Short mmCIF file of C-alpha atoms in Angstrom, two decimals:
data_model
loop_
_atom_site.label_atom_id
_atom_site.label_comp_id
_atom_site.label_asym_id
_atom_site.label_seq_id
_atom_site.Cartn_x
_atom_site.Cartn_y
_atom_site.Cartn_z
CA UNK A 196 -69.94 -30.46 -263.13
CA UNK A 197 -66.66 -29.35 -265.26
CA UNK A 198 -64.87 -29.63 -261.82
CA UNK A 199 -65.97 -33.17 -260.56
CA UNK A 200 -62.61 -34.68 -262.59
CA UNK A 201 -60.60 -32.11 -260.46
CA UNK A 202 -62.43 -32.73 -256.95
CA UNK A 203 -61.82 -36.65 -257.26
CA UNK A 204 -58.62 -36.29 -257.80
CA UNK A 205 -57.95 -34.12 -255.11
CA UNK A 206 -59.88 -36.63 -253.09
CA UNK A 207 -57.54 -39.35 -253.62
CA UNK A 208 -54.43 -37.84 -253.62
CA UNK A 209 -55.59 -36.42 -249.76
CA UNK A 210 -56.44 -40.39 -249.08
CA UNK A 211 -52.78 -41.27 -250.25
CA UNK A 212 -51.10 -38.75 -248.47
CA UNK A 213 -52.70 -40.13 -245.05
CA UNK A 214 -52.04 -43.85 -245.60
CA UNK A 215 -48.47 -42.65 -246.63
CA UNK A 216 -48.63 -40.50 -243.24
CA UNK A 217 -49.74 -43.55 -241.28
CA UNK A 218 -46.77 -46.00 -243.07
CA UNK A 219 -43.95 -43.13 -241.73
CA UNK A 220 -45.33 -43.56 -238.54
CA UNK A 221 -45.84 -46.89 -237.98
CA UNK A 222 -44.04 -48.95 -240.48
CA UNK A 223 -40.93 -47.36 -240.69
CA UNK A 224 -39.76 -48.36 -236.94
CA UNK A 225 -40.76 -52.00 -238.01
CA UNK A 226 -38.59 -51.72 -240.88
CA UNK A 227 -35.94 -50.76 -239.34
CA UNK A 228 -36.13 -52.84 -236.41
CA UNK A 229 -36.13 -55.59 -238.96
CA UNK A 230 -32.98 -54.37 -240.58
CA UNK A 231 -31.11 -54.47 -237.30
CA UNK A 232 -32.25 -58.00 -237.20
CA UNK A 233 -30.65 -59.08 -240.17
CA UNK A 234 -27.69 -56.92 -239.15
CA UNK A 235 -27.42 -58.73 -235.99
CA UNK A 236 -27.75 -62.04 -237.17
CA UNK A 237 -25.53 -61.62 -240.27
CA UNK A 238 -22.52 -59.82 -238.11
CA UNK A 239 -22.75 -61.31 -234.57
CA UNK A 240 -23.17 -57.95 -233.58
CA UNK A 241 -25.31 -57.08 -230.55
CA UNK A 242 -27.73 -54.45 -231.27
CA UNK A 243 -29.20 -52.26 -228.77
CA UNK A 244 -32.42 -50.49 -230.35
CA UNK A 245 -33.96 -47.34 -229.49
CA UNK A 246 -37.52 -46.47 -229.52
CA UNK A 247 -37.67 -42.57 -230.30
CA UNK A 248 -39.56 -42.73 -233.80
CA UNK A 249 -37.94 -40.86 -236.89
CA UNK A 250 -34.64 -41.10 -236.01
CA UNK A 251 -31.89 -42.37 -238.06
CA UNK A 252 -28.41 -43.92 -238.58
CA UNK A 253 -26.83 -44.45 -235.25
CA UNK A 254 -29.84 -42.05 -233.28
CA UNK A 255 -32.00 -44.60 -234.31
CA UNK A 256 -29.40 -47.60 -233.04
CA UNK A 257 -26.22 -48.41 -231.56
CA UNK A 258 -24.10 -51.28 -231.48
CA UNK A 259 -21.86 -52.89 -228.67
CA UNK A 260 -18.89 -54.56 -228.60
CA UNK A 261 -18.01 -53.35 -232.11
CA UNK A 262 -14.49 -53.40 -230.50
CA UNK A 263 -12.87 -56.34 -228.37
CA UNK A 264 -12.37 -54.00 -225.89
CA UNK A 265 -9.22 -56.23 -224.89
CA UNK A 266 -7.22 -54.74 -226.88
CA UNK A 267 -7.61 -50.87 -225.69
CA UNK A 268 -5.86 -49.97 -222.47
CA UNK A 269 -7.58 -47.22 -220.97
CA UNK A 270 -4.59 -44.61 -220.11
CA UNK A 271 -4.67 -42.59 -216.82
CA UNK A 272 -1.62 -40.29 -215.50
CA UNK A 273 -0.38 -41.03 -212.28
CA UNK A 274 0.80 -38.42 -210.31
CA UNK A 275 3.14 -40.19 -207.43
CA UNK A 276 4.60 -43.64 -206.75
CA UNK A 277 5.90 -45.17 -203.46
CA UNK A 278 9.14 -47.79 -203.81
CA UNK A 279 10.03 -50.31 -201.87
CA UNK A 280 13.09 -52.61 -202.08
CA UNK A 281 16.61 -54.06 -201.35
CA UNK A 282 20.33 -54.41 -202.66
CA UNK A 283 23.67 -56.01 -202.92
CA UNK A 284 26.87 -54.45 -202.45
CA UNK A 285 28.98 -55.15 -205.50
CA UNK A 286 32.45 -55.26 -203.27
CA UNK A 287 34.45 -55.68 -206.33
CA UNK A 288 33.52 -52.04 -207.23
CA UNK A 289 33.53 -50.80 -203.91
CA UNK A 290 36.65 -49.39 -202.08
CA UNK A 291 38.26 -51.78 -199.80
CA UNK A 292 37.86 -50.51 -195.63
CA UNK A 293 41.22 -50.10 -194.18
CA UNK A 294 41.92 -51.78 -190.67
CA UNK A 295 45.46 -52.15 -188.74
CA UNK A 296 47.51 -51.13 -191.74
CA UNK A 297 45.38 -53.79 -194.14
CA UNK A 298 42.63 -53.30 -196.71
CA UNK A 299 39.53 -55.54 -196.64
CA UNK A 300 36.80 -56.20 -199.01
CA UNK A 301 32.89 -55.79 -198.22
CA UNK A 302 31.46 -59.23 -198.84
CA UNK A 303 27.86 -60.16 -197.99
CA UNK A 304 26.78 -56.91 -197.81
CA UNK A 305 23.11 -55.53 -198.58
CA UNK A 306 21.16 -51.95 -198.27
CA UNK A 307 17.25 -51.46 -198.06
CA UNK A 308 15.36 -48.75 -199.89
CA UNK A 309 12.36 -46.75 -199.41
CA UNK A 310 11.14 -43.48 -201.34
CA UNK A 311 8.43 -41.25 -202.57
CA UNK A 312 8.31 -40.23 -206.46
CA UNK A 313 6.57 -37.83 -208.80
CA UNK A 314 5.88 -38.36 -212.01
CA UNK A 315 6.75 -34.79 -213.34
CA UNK A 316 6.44 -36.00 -217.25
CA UNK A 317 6.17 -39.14 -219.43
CA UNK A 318 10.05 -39.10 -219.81
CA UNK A 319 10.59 -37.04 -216.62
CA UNK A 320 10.69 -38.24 -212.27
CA UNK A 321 11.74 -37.13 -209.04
CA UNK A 322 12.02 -39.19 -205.57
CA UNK A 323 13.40 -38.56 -202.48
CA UNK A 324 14.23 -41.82 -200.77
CA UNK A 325 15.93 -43.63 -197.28
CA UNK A 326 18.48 -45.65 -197.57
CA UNK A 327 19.81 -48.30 -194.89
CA UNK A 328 23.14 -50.39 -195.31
CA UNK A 329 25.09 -53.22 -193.92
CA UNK A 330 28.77 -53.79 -194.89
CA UNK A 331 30.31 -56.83 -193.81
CA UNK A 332 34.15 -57.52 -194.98
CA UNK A 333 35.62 -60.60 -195.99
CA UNK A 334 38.16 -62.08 -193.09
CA UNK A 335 37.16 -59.74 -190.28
CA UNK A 336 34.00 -61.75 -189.05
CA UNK A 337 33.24 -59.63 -185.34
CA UNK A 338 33.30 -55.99 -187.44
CA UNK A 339 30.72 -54.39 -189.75
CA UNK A 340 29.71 -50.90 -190.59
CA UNK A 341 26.34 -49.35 -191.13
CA UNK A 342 25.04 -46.45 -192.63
CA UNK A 343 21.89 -44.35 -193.16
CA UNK A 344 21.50 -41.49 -195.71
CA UNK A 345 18.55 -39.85 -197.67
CA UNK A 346 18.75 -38.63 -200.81
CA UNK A 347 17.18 -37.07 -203.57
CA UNK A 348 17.34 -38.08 -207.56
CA UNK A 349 16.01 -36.88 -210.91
CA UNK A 350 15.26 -39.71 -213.13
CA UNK A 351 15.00 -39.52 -217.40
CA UNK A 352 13.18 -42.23 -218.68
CA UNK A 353 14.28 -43.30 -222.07
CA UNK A 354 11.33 -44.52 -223.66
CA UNK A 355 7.69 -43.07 -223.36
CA UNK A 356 6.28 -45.22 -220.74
CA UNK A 357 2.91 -44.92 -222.68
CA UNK A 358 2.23 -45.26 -226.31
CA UNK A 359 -0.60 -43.53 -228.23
CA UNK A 360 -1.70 -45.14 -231.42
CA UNK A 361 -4.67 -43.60 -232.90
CA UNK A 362 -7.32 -43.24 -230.08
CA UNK A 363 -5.70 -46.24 -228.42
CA UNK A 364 -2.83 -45.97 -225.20
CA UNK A 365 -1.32 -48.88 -224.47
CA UNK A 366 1.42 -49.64 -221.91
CA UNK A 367 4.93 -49.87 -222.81
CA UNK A 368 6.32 -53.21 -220.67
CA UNK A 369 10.04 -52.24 -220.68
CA UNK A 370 11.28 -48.92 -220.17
CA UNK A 371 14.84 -48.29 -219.20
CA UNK A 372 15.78 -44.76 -217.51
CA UNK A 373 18.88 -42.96 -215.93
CA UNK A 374 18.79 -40.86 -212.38
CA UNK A 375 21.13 -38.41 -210.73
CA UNK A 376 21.09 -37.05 -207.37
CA UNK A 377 22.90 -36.09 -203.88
CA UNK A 378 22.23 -37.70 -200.46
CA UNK A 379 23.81 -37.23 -196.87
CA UNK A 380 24.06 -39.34 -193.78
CA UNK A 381 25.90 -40.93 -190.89
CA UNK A 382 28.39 -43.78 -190.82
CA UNK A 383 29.29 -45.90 -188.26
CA UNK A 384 32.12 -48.37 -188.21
CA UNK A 385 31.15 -50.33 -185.05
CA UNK A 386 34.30 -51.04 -182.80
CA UNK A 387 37.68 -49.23 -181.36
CA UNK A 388 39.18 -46.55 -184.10
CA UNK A 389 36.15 -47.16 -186.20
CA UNK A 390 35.20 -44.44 -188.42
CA UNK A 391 31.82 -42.28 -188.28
CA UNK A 392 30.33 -39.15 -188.51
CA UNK A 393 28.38 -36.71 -190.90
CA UNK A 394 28.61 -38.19 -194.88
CA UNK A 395 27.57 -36.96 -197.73
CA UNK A 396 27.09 -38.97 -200.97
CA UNK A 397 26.93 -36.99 -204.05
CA UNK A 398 27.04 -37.38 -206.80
CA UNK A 399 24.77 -40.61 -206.51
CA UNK A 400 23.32 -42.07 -209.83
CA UNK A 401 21.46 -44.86 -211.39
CA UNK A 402 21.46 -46.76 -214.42
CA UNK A 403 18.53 -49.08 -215.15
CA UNK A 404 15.30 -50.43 -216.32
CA UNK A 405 11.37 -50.87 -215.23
CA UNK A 406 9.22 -53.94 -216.02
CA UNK A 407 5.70 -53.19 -215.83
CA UNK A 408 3.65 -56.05 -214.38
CA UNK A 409 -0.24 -54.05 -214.27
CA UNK A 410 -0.92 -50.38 -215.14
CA UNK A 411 0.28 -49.49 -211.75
CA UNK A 412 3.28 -51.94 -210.63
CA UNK A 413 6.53 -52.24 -211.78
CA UNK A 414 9.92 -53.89 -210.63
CA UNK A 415 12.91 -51.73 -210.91
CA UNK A 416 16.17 -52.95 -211.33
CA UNK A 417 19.49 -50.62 -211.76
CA UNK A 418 23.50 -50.30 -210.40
CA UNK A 419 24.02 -47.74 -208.07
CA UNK A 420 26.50 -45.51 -207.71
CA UNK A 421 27.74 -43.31 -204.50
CA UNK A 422 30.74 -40.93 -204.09
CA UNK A 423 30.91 -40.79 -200.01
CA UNK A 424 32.87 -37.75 -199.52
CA UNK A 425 33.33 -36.46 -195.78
CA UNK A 426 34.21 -40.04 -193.04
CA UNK A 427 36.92 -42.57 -193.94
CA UNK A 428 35.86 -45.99 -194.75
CA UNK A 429 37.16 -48.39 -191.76
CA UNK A 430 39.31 -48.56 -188.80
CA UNK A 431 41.70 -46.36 -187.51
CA UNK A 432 41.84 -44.21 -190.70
CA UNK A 433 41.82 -40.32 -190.74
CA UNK A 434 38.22 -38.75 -190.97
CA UNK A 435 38.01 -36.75 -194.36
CA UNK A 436 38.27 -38.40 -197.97
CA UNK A 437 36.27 -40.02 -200.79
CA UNK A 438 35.48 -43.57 -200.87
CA UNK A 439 33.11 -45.28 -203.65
CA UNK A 440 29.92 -47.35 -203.22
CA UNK A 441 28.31 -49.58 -205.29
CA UNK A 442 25.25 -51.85 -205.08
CA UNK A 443 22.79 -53.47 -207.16
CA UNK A 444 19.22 -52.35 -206.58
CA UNK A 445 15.79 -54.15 -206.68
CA UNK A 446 12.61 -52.37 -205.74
CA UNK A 447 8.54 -52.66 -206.58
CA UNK A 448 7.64 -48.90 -207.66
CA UNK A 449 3.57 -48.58 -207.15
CA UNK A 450 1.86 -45.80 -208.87
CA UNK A 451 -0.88 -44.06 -207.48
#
Protein backbone atom coordinates (compact mmCIF):
# COMPACT_ATOMS: atom_id res chain seq x y z
CA UNK A 1 0.00 0.00 0.00
CA UNK A 2 3.23 2.41 0.57
CA UNK A 3 3.21 2.62 -3.31
CA UNK A 4 -0.51 3.55 -4.11
CA UNK A 5 0.66 7.56 -3.76
CA UNK A 6 3.33 6.67 -6.45
CA UNK A 7 0.99 4.49 -8.86
CA UNK A 8 -1.70 7.43 -8.99
CA UNK A 9 0.52 9.66 -9.85
CA UNK A 10 1.99 7.86 -12.48
CA UNK A 11 -1.57 7.29 -13.59
CA UNK A 12 -2.27 10.80 -14.20
CA UNK A 13 0.67 12.08 -15.47
CA UNK A 14 0.24 9.01 -18.41
CA UNK A 15 -3.54 10.59 -18.81
CA UNK A 16 -1.90 14.14 -19.34
CA UNK A 17 0.63 13.16 -21.57
CA UNK A 18 -2.17 11.64 -24.03
CA UNK A 19 -4.61 14.57 -23.95
CA UNK A 20 -1.40 16.74 -24.49
CA UNK A 21 -0.59 14.10 -27.42
CA UNK A 22 -4.09 14.47 -28.83
CA UNK A 23 -3.93 18.71 -28.55
CA UNK A 24 -0.38 18.48 -30.86
CA UNK A 25 -2.24 16.62 -33.18
CA UNK A 26 -5.30 18.08 -33.58
CA UNK A 27 -5.34 21.50 -32.17
CA UNK A 28 -2.27 22.82 -33.24
CA UNK A 29 -3.28 22.91 -37.17
CA UNK A 30 -6.48 24.81 -35.91
CA UNK A 31 -4.37 27.20 -34.22
CA UNK A 32 -2.47 27.94 -36.71
CA UNK A 33 -4.91 28.03 -39.35
CA UNK A 34 -6.49 30.62 -37.15
CA UNK A 35 -3.37 32.68 -36.98
CA UNK A 36 -3.16 32.89 -40.75
CA UNK A 37 -6.62 34.20 -40.48
CA UNK A 38 -5.89 37.05 -38.51
CA UNK A 39 -2.74 37.47 -40.61
CA UNK A 40 -4.76 37.63 -43.65
CA UNK A 41 -7.29 39.83 -42.56
CA UNK A 42 -4.98 42.26 -40.69
CA UNK A 43 -2.36 42.52 -43.86
CA UNK A 44 -4.50 42.00 -47.02
CA UNK A 45 -2.31 39.30 -47.61
CA UNK A 46 -3.53 36.17 -49.41
CA UNK A 47 -2.64 33.12 -47.63
CA UNK A 48 -2.32 29.84 -49.19
CA UNK A 49 -2.37 27.05 -46.32
CA UNK A 50 -0.94 23.73 -46.33
CA UNK A 51 -2.26 20.70 -44.76
CA UNK A 52 0.93 18.50 -43.86
CA UNK A 53 0.56 18.50 -39.89
CA UNK A 54 3.68 19.62 -37.72
CA UNK A 55 5.14 21.78 -39.93
CA UNK A 56 6.16 25.24 -39.28
CA UNK A 57 7.02 28.83 -40.35
CA UNK A 58 6.71 29.09 -44.05
CA UNK A 59 6.45 24.79 -44.47
CA UNK A 60 3.45 25.18 -42.72
CA UNK A 61 2.25 28.39 -45.08
CA UNK A 62 3.05 30.61 -47.80
CA UNK A 63 1.96 33.83 -48.88
CA UNK A 64 1.29 35.39 -52.42
CA UNK A 65 1.62 38.49 -53.81
CA UNK A 66 3.91 39.63 -50.97
CA UNK A 67 5.46 41.57 -53.92
CA UNK A 68 3.56 43.75 -56.64
CA UNK A 69 5.11 41.80 -59.02
CA UNK A 70 4.89 45.03 -61.34
CA UNK A 71 7.66 46.25 -60.34
CA UNK A 72 10.23 43.19 -61.10
CA UNK A 73 11.17 42.73 -64.73
CA UNK A 74 12.03 39.29 -65.26
CA UNK A 75 15.59 39.51 -67.21
CA UNK A 76 16.37 37.06 -70.08
CA UNK A 77 19.61 37.34 -72.49
CA UNK A 78 18.97 37.52 -75.95
CA UNK A 79 21.25 36.06 -78.15
CA UNK A 80 20.49 37.76 -81.81
CA UNK A 81 18.42 40.65 -83.17
CA UNK A 82 17.17 41.34 -86.75
CA UNK A 83 17.00 45.35 -87.91
CA UNK A 84 15.05 46.82 -90.13
CA UNK A 85 15.00 50.46 -91.33
CA UNK A 86 15.67 53.57 -93.53
CA UNK A 87 17.80 56.89 -93.95
CA UNK A 88 18.47 60.32 -95.19
CA UNK A 89 21.41 61.47 -96.92
CA UNK A 90 22.75 64.48 -95.08
CA UNK A 91 24.10 66.20 -98.58
CA UNK A 92 25.61 68.98 -96.68
CA UNK A 93 28.18 66.42 -95.34
CA UNK A 94 28.40 64.48 -98.31
CA UNK A 95 30.85 65.18 -101.23
CA UNK A 96 29.32 66.96 -104.07
CA UNK A 97 29.13 64.42 -107.62
CA UNK A 98 31.01 66.02 -110.35
CA UNK A 99 29.26 66.29 -113.87
CA UNK A 100 30.51 68.33 -117.14
CA UNK A 101 33.17 70.23 -115.26
CA UNK A 102 30.43 71.20 -112.28
CA UNK A 103 29.86 69.88 -108.77
CA UNK A 104 26.32 69.02 -107.60
CA UNK A 105 24.81 68.34 -104.31
CA UNK A 106 22.75 65.03 -103.35
CA UNK A 107 19.36 66.35 -102.31
CA UNK A 108 16.40 64.06 -101.58
CA UNK A 109 18.32 61.24 -101.16
CA UNK A 110 17.53 58.08 -98.86
CA UNK A 111 19.19 54.41 -98.18
CA UNK A 112 17.32 51.27 -96.69
CA UNK A 113 18.84 48.93 -94.13
CA UNK A 114 18.61 45.42 -93.22
CA UNK A 115 20.97 43.26 -90.84
CA UNK A 116 21.49 40.42 -88.49
CA UNK A 117 23.14 41.10 -84.89
CA UNK A 118 24.61 39.24 -81.94
CA UNK A 119 24.55 40.22 -78.76
CA UNK A 120 28.18 39.14 -77.81
CA UNK A 121 27.95 41.06 -74.18
CA UNK A 122 25.83 43.56 -72.21
CA UNK A 123 28.13 46.42 -73.51
CA UNK A 124 29.33 44.40 -76.56
CA UNK A 125 27.41 43.65 -80.58
CA UNK A 126 28.13 42.56 -83.90
CA UNK A 127 25.85 42.78 -87.23
CA UNK A 128 26.40 42.27 -90.59
CA UNK A 129 23.89 44.23 -92.61
CA UNK A 130 22.60 45.28 -96.55
CA UNK A 131 22.51 48.42 -97.45
CA UNK A 132 20.53 50.02 -100.53
CA UNK A 133 20.85 53.80 -101.64
CA UNK A 134 19.38 56.42 -103.83
CA UNK A 135 21.24 59.71 -104.54
CA UNK A 136 19.44 62.26 -106.28
CA UNK A 137 21.33 65.82 -106.89
CA UNK A 138 19.96 69.10 -106.70
CA UNK A 139 19.54 70.77 -110.46
CA UNK A 140 20.18 67.63 -112.49
CA UNK A 141 16.51 66.18 -112.33
CA UNK A 142 16.90 63.02 -115.29
CA UNK A 143 20.30 61.60 -113.28
CA UNK A 144 20.66 59.62 -110.04
CA UNK A 145 23.05 57.08 -108.72
CA UNK A 146 22.50 53.94 -106.75
CA UNK A 147 24.42 51.79 -104.73
CA UNK A 148 24.43 48.47 -102.84
CA UNK A 149 27.07 47.37 -100.26
CA UNK A 150 27.16 44.98 -97.18
CA UNK A 151 28.98 45.50 -94.38
CA UNK A 152 29.97 44.42 -91.16
CA UNK A 153 30.19 46.58 -87.66
CA UNK A 154 31.18 46.10 -84.01
CA UNK A 155 29.03 48.09 -81.79
CA UNK A 156 30.03 49.31 -77.81
CA UNK A 157 27.15 50.13 -75.98
CA UNK A 158 27.72 52.77 -73.42
CA UNK A 159 25.46 51.99 -70.77
CA UNK A 160 24.49 48.43 -69.44
CA UNK A 161 21.38 47.80 -71.29
CA UNK A 162 20.17 45.93 -68.09
CA UNK A 163 20.37 46.95 -64.53
CA UNK A 164 20.59 44.59 -61.53
CA UNK A 165 19.44 45.92 -58.23
CA UNK A 166 19.33 43.42 -55.58
CA UNK A 167 17.46 40.31 -56.99
CA UNK A 168 15.61 42.69 -59.28
CA UNK A 169 16.69 43.41 -63.41
CA UNK A 170 15.06 45.99 -64.82
CA UNK A 171 15.41 47.48 -68.33
CA UNK A 172 17.41 50.42 -69.01
CA UNK A 173 15.06 52.68 -71.65
CA UNK A 174 17.93 54.72 -73.20
CA UNK A 175 21.13 53.40 -74.06
CA UNK A 176 23.41 55.19 -76.43
CA UNK A 177 26.34 53.10 -78.23
CA UNK A 178 29.15 53.63 -80.91
CA UNK A 179 29.93 51.02 -84.01
CA UNK A 180 32.80 50.59 -86.41
CA UNK A 181 33.08 48.53 -89.38
CA UNK A 182 34.04 47.99 -93.27
CA UNK A 183 31.59 47.27 -96.14
CA UNK A 184 32.02 46.82 -100.04
CA UNK A 185 29.77 47.18 -103.02
CA UNK A 186 28.87 48.42 -106.48
CA UNK A 187 28.00 51.89 -107.70
CA UNK A 188 26.23 52.90 -110.47
CA UNK A 189 25.85 56.39 -111.81
CA UNK A 190 23.02 55.77 -114.33
CA UNK A 191 23.70 57.63 -117.73
CA UNK A 192 26.71 58.41 -120.40
CA UNK A 193 30.32 58.82 -118.46
CA UNK A 194 28.62 57.79 -115.30
CA UNK A 195 30.75 56.25 -112.79
CA UNK A 196 30.53 52.50 -111.40
CA UNK A 197 32.22 49.62 -110.44
CA UNK A 198 33.61 47.60 -107.36
CA UNK A 199 33.50 50.09 -103.92
CA UNK A 200 34.56 49.62 -100.86
CA UNK A 201 33.45 51.67 -97.79
CA UNK A 202 35.65 51.44 -94.86
CA UNK A 203 36.04 52.75 -92.45
CA UNK A 204 32.13 53.01 -91.85
CA UNK A 205 30.93 54.05 -88.29
CA UNK A 206 28.04 54.99 -86.19
CA UNK A 207 27.24 57.23 -83.52
CA UNK A 208 23.93 56.83 -81.69
CA UNK A 209 21.30 55.78 -79.31
CA UNK A 210 18.48 52.88 -78.64
CA UNK A 211 15.03 53.52 -77.12
CA UNK A 212 13.60 50.50 -75.77
CA UNK A 213 9.83 50.27 -76.32
CA UNK A 214 9.20 46.26 -74.68
CA UNK A 215 11.92 43.85 -73.48
CA UNK A 216 12.51 42.95 -77.02
CA UNK A 217 12.01 46.16 -79.40
CA UNK A 218 13.87 49.06 -79.75
CA UNK A 219 14.20 52.06 -82.29
CA UNK A 220 17.67 52.95 -83.24
CA UNK A 221 18.63 56.16 -84.28
CA UNK A 222 22.45 57.24 -85.23
CA UNK A 223 24.65 59.40 -88.15
CA UNK A 224 26.43 57.38 -90.38
CA UNK A 225 29.50 57.64 -91.68
CA UNK A 226 31.20 56.04 -95.03
CA UNK A 227 34.68 56.56 -96.60
CA UNK A 228 33.93 55.14 -100.35
CA UNK A 229 37.33 54.50 -101.52
CA UNK A 230 37.74 52.70 -105.05
CA UNK A 231 34.76 54.53 -108.03
CA UNK A 232 34.49 58.31 -108.46
CA UNK A 233 31.38 59.93 -107.40
CA UNK A 234 29.51 61.24 -110.75
CA UNK A 235 29.89 61.81 -114.34
CA UNK A 236 32.68 61.71 -116.45
CA UNK A 237 35.21 61.63 -113.54
CA UNK A 238 38.29 59.26 -113.35
CA UNK A 239 37.56 55.84 -111.56
CA UNK A 240 39.82 55.68 -108.33
CA UNK A 241 39.50 58.16 -105.24
CA UNK A 242 37.75 58.74 -101.90
CA UNK A 243 34.50 60.37 -101.62
CA UNK A 244 32.47 60.73 -98.15
CA UNK A 245 28.93 59.58 -97.27
CA UNK A 246 26.74 60.54 -94.79
CA UNK A 247 23.16 59.67 -93.76
CA UNK A 248 20.98 59.67 -90.89
CA UNK A 249 19.72 56.25 -89.85
CA UNK A 250 16.39 54.96 -88.37
CA UNK A 251 15.78 51.29 -87.80
CA UNK A 252 13.45 48.88 -85.32
CA UNK A 253 16.18 46.34 -83.83
CA UNK A 254 14.02 43.08 -82.55
CA UNK A 255 15.66 40.79 -80.16
CA UNK A 256 15.17 37.29 -80.19
Amino acid sequence: MKNTPFLIALCGAMVATSANAAYTDRQFRSEVSRGLDIISARTNVEVVKDDAPGELGLEVYQTVDAVDTRDVKLFIPTTMYVRGGAGLNLGFATDKAKFAGKEYESSGSWTTQIGLGWNLSSYVRTEIDFQESTLKFSDLDDHQATYQTIGGMLYFDLARRYVQTGDITRRRVFVPFIGVGAGFGRYEFEGTGGADGFVIAAPRAQVGFNIALTDLIGIDIAYQYQMMIGNGFGWDVRAGGVDNISNVMASFRVNF
